[in-house]
One Martini backbone bead per residue (centre of mass of N, CA, C, O) as a GRO file, in nm:
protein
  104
    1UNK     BB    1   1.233   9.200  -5.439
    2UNK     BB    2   1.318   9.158  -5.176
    3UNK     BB    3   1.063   9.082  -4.990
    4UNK     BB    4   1.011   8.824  -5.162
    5UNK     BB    5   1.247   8.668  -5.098
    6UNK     BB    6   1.181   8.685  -4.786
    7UNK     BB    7   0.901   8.532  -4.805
    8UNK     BB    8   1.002   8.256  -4.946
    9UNK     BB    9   1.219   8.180  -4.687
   10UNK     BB   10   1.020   8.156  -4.523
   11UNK     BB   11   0.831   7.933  -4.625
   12UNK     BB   12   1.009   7.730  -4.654
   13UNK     BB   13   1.114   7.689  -4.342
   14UNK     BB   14   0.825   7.631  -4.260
   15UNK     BB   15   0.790   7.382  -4.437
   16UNK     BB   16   1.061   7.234  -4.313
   17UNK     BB   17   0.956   7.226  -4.019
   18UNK     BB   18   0.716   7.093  -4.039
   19UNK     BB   19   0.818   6.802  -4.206
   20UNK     BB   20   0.999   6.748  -3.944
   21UNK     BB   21   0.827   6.756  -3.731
   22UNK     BB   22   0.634   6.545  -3.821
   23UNK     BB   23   0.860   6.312  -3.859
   24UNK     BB   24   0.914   6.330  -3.545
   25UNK     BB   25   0.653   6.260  -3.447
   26UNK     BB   26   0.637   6.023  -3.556
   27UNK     BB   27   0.883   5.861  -3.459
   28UNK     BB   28   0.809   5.877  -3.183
   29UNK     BB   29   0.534   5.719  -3.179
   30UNK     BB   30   0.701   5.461  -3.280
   31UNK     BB   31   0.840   5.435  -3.056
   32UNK     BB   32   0.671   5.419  -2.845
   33UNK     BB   33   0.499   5.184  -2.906
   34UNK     BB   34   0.767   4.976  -2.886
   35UNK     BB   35   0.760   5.019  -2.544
   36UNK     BB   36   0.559   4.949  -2.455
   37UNK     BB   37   0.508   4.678  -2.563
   38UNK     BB   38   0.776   4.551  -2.461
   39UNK     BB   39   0.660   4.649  -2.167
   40UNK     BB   40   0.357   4.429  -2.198
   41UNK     BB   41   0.487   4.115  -2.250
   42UNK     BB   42   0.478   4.016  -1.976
   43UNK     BB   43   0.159   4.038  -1.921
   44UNK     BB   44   0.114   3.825  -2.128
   45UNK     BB   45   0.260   3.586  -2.008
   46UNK     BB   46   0.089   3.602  -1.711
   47UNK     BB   47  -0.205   3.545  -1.877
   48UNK     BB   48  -0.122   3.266  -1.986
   49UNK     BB   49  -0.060   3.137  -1.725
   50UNK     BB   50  -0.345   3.168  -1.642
   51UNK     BB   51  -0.514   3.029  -1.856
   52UNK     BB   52  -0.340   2.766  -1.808
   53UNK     BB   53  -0.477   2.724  -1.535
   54UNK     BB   54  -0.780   2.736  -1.562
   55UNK     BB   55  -0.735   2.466  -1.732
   56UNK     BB   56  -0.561   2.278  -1.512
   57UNK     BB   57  -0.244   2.369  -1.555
   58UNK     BB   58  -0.056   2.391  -1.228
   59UNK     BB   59   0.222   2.375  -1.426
   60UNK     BB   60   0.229   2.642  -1.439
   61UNK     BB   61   0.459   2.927  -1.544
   62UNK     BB   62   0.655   3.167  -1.488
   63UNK     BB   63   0.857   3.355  -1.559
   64UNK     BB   64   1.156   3.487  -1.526
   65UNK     BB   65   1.252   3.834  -1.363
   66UNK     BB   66   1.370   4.107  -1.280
   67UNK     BB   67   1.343   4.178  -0.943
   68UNK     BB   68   1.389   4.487  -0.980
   69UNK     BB   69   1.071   4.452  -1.079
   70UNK     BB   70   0.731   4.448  -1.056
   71UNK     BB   71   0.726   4.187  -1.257
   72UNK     BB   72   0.901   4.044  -1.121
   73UNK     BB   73   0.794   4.004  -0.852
   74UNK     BB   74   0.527   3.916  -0.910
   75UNK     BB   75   0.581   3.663  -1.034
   76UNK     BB   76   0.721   3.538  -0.770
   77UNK     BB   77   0.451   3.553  -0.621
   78UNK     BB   78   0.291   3.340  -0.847
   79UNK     BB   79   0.474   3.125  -0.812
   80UNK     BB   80   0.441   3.047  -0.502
   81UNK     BB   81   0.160   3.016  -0.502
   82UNK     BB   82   0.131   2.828  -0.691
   83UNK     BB   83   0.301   2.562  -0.547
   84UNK     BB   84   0.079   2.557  -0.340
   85UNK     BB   85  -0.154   2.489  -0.514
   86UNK     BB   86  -0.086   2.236  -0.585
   87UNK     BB   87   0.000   2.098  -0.346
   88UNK     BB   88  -0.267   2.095  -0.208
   89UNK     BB   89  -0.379   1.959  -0.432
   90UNK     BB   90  -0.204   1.679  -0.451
   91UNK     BB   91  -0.320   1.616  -0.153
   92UNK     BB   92  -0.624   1.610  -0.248
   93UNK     BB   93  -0.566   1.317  -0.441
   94UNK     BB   94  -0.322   1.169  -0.297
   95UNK     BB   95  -0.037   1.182  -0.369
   96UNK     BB   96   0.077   1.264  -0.098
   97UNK     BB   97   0.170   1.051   0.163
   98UNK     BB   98   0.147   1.251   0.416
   99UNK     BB   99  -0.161   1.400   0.314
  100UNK     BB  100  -0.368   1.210   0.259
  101UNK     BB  101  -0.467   1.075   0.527
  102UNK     BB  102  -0.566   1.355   0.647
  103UNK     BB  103  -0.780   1.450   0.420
  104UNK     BB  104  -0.980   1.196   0.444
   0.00000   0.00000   0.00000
């Protein structure tokens, strides 16, 4: 009768880590799912600064992010780059007074 005691008491408790880890595993994976997506949020901004440039749109920035990470970087490497491209197309439409007539 000891036994079967101690065989019962392993089942359980095996059953009991079974569904404990597997609940850690499940919590865990959606933790992860979590920082993925909101570390990958800065580049969906990013892409869509870009596609809204695609458009047309010159005057459309990047947001500013904390500069010592390296989509904060990008940024700002993507906003400085983009301010010249604009000023360069505003002066080859002649906006820019001072190269309007240097461009034509």
């Amino acid at each position: 009768m000891r036994g079967d005691r101690t065989g019962t008491e392993y089942g359980r408790v095996a059953l009991i880590e079974a569904l404990v880890g597997g609940a850690l595993m499940v919590l865990l994976a959606v933790v992860g799912v979590v920082i993925v997506r909101r570390s990958l949020r800065p580049l969906a901004e990013i892409e869509a600064t870009a596609e809204a440039i695609a458009r047309g749109n010159l005057g459309s920035r990047i947001p500013d992010r904390d500069p010592r990470t390296e989509v904060g970087r990008l940024a700002r490497a993507l906003n400085g780059m983009l301010a010249q491209i604009e000023q360069v197309a505003m002066a080859m439409r002649g906006v820019l007074p001072g190269h309007a007539t240097s461009v034509r």
